[in-house]
Coordinates of C-alpha atoms in Angstrom, one line a residue:
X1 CA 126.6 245.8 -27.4
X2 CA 123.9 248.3 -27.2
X3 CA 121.6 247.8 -30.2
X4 CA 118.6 245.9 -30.6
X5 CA 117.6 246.6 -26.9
X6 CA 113.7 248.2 -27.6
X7 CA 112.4 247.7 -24.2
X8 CA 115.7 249.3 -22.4
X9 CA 115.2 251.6 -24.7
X10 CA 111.1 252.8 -23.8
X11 CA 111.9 252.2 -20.3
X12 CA 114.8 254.8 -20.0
X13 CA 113.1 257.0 -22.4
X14 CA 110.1 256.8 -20.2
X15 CA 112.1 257.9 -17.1
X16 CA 113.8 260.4 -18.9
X17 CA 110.4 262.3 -19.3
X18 CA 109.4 262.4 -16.0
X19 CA 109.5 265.9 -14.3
X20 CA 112.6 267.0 -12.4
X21 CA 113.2 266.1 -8.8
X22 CA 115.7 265.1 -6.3
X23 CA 117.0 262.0 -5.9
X24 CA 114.6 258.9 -4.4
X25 CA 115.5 257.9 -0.7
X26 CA 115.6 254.7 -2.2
X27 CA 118.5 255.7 -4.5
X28 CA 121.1 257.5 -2.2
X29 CA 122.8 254.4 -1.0
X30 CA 124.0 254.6 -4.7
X31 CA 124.7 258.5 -4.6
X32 CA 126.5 257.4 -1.5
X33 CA 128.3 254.6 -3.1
X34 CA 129.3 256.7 -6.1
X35 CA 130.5 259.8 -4.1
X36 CA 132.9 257.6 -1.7
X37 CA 134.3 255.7 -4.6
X38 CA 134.9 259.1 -6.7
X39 CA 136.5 260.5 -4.1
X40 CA 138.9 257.9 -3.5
X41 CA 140.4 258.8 -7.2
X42 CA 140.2 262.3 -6.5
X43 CA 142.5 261.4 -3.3
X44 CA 144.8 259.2 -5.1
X45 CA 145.2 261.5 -8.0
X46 CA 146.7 264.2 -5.7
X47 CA 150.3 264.4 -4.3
X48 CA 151.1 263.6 -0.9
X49 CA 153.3 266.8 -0.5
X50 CA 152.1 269.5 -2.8
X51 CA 148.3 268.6 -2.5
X52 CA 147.9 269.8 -6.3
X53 CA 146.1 266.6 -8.2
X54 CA 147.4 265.3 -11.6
X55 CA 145.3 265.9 -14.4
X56 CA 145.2 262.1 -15.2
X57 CA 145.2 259.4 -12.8
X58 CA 146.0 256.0 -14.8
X59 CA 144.4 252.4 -13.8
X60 CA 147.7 251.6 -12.8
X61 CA 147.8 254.2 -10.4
X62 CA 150.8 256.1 -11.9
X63 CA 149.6 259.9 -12.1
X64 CA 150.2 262.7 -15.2
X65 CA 153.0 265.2 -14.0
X66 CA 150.8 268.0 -15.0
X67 CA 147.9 270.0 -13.7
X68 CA 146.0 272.7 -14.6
X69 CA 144.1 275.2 -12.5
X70 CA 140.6 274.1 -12.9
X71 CA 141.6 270.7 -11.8
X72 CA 143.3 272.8 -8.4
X73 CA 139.5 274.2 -8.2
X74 CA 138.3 270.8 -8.6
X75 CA 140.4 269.1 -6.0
X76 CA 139.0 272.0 -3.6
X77 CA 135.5 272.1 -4.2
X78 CA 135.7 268.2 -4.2
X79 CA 137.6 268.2 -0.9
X80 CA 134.5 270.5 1.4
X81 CA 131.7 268.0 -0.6
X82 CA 133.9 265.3 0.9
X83 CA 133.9 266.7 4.0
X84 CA 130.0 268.1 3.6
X85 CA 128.7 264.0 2.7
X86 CA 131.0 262.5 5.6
X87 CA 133.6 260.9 3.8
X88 CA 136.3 262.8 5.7
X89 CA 136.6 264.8 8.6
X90 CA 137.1 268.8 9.3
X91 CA 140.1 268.2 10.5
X92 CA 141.3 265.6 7.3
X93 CA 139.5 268.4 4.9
X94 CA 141.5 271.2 6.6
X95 CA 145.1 269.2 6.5
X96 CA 144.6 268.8 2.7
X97 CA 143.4 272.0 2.1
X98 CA 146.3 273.5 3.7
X99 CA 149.2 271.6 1.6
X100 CA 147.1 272.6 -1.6
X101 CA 146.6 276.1 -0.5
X102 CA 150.5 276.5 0.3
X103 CA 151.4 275.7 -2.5
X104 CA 148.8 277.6 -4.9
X105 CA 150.4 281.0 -3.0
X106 CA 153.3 280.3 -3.9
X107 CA 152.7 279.0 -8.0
X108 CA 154.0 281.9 -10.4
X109 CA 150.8 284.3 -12.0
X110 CA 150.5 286.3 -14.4
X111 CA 148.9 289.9 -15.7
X112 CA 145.8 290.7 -13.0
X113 CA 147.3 287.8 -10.6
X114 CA 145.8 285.5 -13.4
X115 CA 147.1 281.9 -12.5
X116 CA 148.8 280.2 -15.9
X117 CA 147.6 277.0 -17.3
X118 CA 149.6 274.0 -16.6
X119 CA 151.9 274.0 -13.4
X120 CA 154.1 270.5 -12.0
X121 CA 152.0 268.4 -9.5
X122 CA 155.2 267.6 -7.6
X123 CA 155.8 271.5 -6.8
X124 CA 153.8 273.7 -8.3
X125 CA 156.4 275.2 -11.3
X126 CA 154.9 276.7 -14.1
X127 CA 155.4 274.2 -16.8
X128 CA 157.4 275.8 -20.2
X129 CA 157.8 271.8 -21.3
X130 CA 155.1 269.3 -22.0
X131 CA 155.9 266.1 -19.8
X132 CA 156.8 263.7 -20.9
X133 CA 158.0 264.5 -24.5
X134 CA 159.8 267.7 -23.6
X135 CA 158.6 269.7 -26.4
X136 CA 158.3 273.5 -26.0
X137 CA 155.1 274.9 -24.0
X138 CA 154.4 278.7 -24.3
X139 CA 152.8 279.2 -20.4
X140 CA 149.2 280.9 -21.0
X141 CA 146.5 282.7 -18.6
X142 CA 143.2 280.7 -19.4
X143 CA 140.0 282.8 -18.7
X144 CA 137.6 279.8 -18.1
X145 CA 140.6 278.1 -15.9
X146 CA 141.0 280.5 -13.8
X147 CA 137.1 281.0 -13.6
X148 CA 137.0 277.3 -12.2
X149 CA 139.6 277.9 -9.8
X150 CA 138.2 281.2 -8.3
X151 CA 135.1 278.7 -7.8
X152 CA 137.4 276.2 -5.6
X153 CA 139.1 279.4 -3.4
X154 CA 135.6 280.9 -3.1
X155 CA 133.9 277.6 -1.9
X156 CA 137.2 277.3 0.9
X157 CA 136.4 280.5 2.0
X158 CA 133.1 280.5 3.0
X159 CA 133.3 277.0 4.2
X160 CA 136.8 276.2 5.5
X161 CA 137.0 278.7 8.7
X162 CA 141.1 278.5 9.1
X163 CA 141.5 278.6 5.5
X164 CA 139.2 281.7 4.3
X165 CA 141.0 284.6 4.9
X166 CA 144.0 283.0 2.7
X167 CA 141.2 281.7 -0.5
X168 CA 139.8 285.0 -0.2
X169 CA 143.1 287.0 -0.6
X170 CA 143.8 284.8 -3.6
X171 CA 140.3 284.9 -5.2
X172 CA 140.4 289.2 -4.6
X173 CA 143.4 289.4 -6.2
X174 CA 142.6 288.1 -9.5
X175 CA 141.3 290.6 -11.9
X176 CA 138.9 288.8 -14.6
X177 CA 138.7 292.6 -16.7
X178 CA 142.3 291.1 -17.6
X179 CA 140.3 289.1 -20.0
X180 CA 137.9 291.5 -21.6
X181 CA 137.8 292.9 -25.3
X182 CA 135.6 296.1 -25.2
X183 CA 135.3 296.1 -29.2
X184 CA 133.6 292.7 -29.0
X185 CA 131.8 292.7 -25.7
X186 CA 133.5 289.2 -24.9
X187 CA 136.3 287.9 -23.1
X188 CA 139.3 286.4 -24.6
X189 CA 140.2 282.8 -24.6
X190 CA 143.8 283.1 -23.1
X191 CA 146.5 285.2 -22.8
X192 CA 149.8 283.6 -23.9
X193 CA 153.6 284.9 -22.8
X194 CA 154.4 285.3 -25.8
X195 CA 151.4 288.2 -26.6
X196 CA 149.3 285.8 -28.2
X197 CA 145.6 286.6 -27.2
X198 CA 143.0 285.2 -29.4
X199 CA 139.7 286.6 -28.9
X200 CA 137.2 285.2 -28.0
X201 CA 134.2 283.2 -26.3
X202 CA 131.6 284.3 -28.4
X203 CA 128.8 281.1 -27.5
X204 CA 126.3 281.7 -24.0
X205 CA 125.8 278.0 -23.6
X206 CA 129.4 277.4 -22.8
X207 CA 131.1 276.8 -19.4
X208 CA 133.1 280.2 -20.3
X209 CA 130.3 281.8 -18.7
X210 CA 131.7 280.9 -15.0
X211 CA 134.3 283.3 -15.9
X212 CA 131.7 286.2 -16.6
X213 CA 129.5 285.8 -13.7
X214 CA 133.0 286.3 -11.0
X215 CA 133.9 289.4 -13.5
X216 CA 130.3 291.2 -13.5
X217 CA 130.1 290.1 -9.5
X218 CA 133.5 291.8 -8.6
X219 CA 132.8 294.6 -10.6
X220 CA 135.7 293.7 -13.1
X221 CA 133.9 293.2 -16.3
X222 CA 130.5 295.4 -17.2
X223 CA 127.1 293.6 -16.8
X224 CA 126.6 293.7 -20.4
X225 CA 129.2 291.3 -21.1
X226 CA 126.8 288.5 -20.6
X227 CA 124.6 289.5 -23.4
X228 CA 127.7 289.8 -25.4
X229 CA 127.8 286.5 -26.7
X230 CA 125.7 284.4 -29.2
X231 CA 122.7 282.1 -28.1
X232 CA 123.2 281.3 -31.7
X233 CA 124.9 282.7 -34.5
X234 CA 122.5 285.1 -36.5
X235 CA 120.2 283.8 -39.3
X236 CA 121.7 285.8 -42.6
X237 CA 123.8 284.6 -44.8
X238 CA 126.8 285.4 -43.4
X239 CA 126.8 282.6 -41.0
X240 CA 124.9 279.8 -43.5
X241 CA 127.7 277.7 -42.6
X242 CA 126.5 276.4 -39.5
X243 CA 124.5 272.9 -40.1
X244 CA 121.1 274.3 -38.6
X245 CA 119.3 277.9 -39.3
X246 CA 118.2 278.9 -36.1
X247 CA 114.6 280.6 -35.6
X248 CA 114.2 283.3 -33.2
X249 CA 114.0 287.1 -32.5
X250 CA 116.3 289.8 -31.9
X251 CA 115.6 291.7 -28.4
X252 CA 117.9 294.1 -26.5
X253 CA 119.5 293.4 -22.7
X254 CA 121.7 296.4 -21.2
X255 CA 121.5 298.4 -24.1
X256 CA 123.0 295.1 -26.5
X257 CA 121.1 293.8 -29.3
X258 CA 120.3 289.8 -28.5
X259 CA 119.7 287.5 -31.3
X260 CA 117.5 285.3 -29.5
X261 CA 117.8 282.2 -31.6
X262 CA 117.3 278.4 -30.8
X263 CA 118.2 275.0 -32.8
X264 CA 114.6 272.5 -33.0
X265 CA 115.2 269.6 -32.2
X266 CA 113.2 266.5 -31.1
X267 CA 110.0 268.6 -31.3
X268 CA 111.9 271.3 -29.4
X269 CA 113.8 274.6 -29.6
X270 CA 116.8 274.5 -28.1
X271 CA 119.9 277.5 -27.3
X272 CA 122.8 275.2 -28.7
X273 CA 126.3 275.3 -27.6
X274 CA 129.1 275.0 -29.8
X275 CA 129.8 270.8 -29.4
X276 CA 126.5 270.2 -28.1
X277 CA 128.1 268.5 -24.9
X278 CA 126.8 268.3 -21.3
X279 CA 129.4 270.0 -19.3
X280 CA 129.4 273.4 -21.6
X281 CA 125.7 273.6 -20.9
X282 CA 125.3 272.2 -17.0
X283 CA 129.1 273.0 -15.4
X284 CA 128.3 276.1 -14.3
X285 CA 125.3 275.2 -12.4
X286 CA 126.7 272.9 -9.9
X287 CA 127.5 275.9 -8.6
X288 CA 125.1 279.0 -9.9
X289 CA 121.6 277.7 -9.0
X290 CA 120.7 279.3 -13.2
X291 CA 117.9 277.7 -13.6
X292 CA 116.3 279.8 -10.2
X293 CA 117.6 282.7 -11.6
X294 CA 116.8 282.8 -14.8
X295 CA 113.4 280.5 -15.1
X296 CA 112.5 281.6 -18.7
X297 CA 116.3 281.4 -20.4
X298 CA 118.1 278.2 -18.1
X299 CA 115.5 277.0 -16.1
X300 CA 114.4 276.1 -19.8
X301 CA 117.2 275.3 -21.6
X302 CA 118.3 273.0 -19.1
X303 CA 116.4 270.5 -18.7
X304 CA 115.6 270.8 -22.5
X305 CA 119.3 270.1 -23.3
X306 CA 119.4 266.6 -21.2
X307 CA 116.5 265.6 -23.4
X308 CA 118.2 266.2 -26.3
X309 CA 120.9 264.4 -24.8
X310 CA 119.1 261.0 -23.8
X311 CA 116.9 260.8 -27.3
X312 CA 119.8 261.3 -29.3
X313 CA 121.1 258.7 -26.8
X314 CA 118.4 256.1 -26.9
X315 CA 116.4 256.9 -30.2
X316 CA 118.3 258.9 -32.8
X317 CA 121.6 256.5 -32.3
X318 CA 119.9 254.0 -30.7
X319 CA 123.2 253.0 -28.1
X320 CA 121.5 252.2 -25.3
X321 CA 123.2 254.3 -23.3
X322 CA 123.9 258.6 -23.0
X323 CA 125.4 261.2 -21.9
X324 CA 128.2 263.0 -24.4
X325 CA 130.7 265.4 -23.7
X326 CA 134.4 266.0 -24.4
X327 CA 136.3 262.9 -22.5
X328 CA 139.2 260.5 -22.8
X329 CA 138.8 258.2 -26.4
X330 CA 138.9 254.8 -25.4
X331 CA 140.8 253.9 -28.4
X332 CA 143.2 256.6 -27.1
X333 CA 143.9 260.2 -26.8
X334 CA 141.6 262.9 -25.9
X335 CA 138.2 263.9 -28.2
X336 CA 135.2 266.6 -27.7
X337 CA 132.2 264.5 -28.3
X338 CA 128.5 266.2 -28.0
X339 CA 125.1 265.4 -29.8
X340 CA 125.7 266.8 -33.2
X341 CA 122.1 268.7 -33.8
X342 CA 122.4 270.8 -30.8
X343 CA 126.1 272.0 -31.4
X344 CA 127.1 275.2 -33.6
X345 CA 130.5 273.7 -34.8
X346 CA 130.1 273.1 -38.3
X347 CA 132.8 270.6 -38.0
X348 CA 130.6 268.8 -35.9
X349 CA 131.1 267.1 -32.4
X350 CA 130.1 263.7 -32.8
X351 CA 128.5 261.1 -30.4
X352 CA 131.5 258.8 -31.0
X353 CA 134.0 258.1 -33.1
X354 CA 132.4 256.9 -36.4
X355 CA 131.8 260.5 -36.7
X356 CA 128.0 260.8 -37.9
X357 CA 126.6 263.7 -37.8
X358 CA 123.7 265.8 -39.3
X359 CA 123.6 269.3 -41.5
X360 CA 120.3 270.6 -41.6
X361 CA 120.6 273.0 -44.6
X362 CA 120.2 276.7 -45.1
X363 CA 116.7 277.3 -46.6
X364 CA 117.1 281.0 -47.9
X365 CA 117.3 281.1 -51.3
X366 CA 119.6 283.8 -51.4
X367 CA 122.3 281.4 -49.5
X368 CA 120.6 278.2 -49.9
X369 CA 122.6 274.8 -48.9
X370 CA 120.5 271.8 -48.9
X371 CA 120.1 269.4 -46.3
X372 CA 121.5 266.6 -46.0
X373 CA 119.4 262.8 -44.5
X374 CA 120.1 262.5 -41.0
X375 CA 122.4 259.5 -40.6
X376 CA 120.1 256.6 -40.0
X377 CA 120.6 255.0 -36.6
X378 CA 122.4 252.3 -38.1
X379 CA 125.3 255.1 -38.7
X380 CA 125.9 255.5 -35.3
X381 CA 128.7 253.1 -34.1
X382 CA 130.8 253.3 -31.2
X383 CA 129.5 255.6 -29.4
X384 CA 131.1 257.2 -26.7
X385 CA 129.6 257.9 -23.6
X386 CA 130.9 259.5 -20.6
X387 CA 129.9 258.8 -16.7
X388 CA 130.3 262.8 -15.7
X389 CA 127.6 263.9 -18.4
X390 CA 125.2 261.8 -16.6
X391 CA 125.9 262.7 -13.1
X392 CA 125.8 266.7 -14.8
X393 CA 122.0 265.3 -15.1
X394 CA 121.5 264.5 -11.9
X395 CA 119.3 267.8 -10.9
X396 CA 117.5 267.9 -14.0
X397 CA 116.6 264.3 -14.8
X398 CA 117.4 262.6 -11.4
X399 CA 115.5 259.2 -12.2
X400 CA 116.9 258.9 -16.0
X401 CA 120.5 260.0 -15.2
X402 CA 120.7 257.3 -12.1
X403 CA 119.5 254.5 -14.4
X404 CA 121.8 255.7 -17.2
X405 CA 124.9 255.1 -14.4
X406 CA 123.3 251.9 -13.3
X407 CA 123.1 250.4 -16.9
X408 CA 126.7 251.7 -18.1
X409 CA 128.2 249.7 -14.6
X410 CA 125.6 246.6 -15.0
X411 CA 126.7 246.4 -18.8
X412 CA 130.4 247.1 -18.7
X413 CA 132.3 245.7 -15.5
X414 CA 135.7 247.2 -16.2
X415 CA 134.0 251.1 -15.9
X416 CA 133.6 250.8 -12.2
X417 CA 135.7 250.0 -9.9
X418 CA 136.7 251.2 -6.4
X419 CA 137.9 254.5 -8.3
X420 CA 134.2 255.3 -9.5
X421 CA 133.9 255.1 -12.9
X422 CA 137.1 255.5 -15.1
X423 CA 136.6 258.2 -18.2
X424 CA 134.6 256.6 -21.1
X425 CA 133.4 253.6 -22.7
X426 CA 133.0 253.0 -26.3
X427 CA 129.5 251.1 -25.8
X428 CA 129.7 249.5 -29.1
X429 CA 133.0 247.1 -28.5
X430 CA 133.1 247.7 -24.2
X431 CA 136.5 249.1 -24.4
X432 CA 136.6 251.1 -21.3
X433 CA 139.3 254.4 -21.1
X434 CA 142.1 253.5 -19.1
X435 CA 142.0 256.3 -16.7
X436 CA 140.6 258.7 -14.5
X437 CA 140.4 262.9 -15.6
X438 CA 140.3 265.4 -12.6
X439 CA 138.0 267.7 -14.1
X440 CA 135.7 265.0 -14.9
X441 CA 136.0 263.5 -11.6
X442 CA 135.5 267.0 -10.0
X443 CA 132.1 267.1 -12.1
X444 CA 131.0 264.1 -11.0
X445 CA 131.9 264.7 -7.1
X446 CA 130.2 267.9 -7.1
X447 CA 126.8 266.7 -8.7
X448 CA 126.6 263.9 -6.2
X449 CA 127.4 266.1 -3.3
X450 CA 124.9 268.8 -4.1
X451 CA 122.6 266.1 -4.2
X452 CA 123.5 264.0 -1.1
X453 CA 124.1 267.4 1.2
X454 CA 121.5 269.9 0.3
X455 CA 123.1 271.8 -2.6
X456 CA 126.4 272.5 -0.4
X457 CA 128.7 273.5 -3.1
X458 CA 125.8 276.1 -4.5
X459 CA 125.5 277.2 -1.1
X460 CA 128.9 277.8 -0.6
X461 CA 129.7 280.1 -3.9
X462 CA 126.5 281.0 -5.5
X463 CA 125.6 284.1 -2.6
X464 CA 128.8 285.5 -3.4
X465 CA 127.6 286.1 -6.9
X466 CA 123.9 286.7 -6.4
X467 CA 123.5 290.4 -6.0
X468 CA 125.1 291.4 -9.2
X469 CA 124.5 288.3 -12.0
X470 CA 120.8 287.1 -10.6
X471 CA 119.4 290.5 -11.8
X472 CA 122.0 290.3 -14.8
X473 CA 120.5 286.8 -15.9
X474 CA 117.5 286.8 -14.5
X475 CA 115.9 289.4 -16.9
X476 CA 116.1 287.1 -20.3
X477 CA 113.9 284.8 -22.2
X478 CA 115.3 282.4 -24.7
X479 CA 113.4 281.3 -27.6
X480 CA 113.6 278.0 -26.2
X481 CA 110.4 275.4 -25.7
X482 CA 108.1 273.0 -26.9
X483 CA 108.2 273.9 -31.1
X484 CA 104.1 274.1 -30.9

């Protein structure tokens, strides 16, 4: 399934080029649809007495024991869009909030009140064994994690009244200049009990960045830490072992030197993440209205990188079908997927699991690796898309990213159900992941409630942020645009 379909193909590809726009009237019955349905597995996934949701919710209903704390900022920001598109009431939004507040105050933390990793859905322990085998689990403070959740407690506290002064006494207390590595300009991945701290996120396009814009807004980490990081690595021979030299210019921001580099693709240049998936390019803005902020770096990159996304989709592979970030395998297991030509890992992140992917080559002659053919689209088998990439869309390429949703439910039954859509589909074969993800969920239900209730959630966090990373952001150009 999902070759030989030319005319699906021109027709999405069509829609996919038209300018970006909200939503049709005509198409909010299925925003509507979508949103009640994804919120039913965010309810079900989350436990009657703690109010903490499981990080996997199977078909079967049976939930995962564990949780982590962007899944705890998930469940919360999901809760208020609930509440915001009138699937539950205040006073059901409050009653939930509560039990999941209760318990977050009294979940162990770590150095600068940083909240640890993985914690027990049925109480809140910190988890120092991986459920269900038992093997050892050193407890770590995640820097992106706890970025996600401060997003959750910030959201409750502007919009919950009886809960705010508890989210905000949670949110002040954790110190994000925990993270920060003042030789590098960057902020570490995690912190781990046992003194492990490997350093660091050193991508832009990355959902990292969530973590950087609460640091820089609450004066814990320096404004300069945003241009710390790589748009792409530089173009010397010292890092000719990415698969695509980068063209570009090297500028300065806050008294840092900025490689301003960019990745062409599909007659394009593009700031590449590291996989080249959706949600570490477009997670952040559900929230931080970028692409306002920043008009010549995001407000180009973003609707540049859902392009990229739907040809590779519909012409380079030729599946039918796109959207590609890390999800649940539906032959099993967990796998980062992205679109190969606009990801920096050298090991690639491939569309699906027949792992094709591209190396451009490294033209200098003093370093010189040559390309390699791009993988005809007859390479590309079972691919792997993923509902939440699409719905990440949903700002950008409204039109495309609803028909994208509507095709993946018309074509494979068993991905929708009164859940929403389960995890993944392998649109080669049909076989459809057999469960939902709470951070994927969370994407999804805060894409369709920006869209159905005038940009709630970014209403909710994004002022408490604007003052100190709108400037910050807002002075950069990428390299990024049409190649001509």
């Amino acid at each position: 399934m999902g070759k030989g379909r030319a005319a699906i193909f021109a027709a999405a590809l069509a829609l996919a080029l038209m300018p970006a726009s909200a939503p049709a009237a005509t198409s909010k019955d299925a925003l509507r649809e979508y949103a009640a349905a994804t919120w039913q597995s965010m309810s079900d996934m989350t436990d009657p007495q703690s109010g903490l949701p499981s990080d996997q919710l199977f078909t079967t209903g049976r939930r995962s024991v564990q949780t982590s704390v962007t899944n705890i900022g998930a469940l919360m920001w999901s809760t208020v869009g609930a509440e915001a598109t009138g699937l539950i009431t205040h006073k059901t939004a409050v009653t939930r909030l509560t039990k999941t507040m209760t318990t977050l105050e009294h979940m162990q933390r770590g150095a600068g009140g940083q909240f640890y990793n993985w914690y027990d859905t049925r109480d809140g322990a910190k988890l120092t064994k991986w459920p269900p085998t038992g093997e050892p689990l050193n407890p770590w403070l995640s820097s992106v994690d706890n970025g996600w959740l401060a997003v959750g407690l910030k959201i409750v506290a502007t919009s919950v009244p009886e809960l705010s002064a508890r989210a905000q006494a949670i949110y002040d207390s954790m110190d994000f200049g925990t993270y920060y590595n003042p030789a590098r300009n960057q902020i570490l991945f995690h912190i781990a009990d046992n003194g492990d701290a490997p350093c660091c996120y050193d991508t832009t396009v990355s959902e990292s960045r969530i973590a950087t814009y609460i640091g820089i807004a609450k004066g814990e980490l320096p404004a300069k830490t945003y241009f710390g990081t790589n748009r792409t690595f530089p173009d010397n021979c010292g890092w000719s072992w990415v698969e695509t030299r980068p063209v570009g210019f090297t500028t300065t921001y806050e008294g840092v030197p900025v490689y301003e580099g960019a990745y062409v693709y599909n007659g394009s240049r593009v700031v590449p993440s590291w996989g080249g998936s959706m949600f570490e390019a477009l997670m952040p803005s559900l929230f931080v209205p970028e692409e306002q902020w920043a008009p010549n770096s995001w407000g180009v990159n973003h609707p540049l990188t859902v392009d990229s996304q739907i040809h590779h989709g519909l012409s380079d592979a030729g599946y039918g079908y796109w959207g590609f970030s890390p999800s649940n395998n539906p032959a099993g297991g967990y796998r980062a997927y992205g679109v190969d030509a606009i990801g920096m890992d050298p090991g690639g992140n491939p569309s699906g699991n027949n792992t094709a992917l591209v190396d451009r080559g490294w033209s200098d002659p003093a370093c010189l690796r040559p390309p390699q053919p791009d993988p005809p689209a007859s390479a590309y088998t079972h691919g792997v898309v993923t509902p939440h990439a699409a719905a990440l869309a949903l700002r950008y390429r409204p039109e495309a990213a609803l028909d994208d949703l509507a095709r993946l439910r018309r074509d494979f039954p068993r991905l929708y159900g009164r859940r929403g859509f389960l995890d993944s589909v392998d649109v080669d074969t049909g076989q459809v992941s057999d469960s939902y993800l709470s951070l994927d969920q969370g994407m999804i239900m805060a894409a369709l409630s920006n869209a159905l209730a005038g940009d709630v959630l970014r209403k909710a966090f994004a002022p408490s942020i604007a003052g100190a990373v709108a400037p910050v952001i807002g002075q950069e150009a990428f390299n990024a645009g049409p190649t001509g």
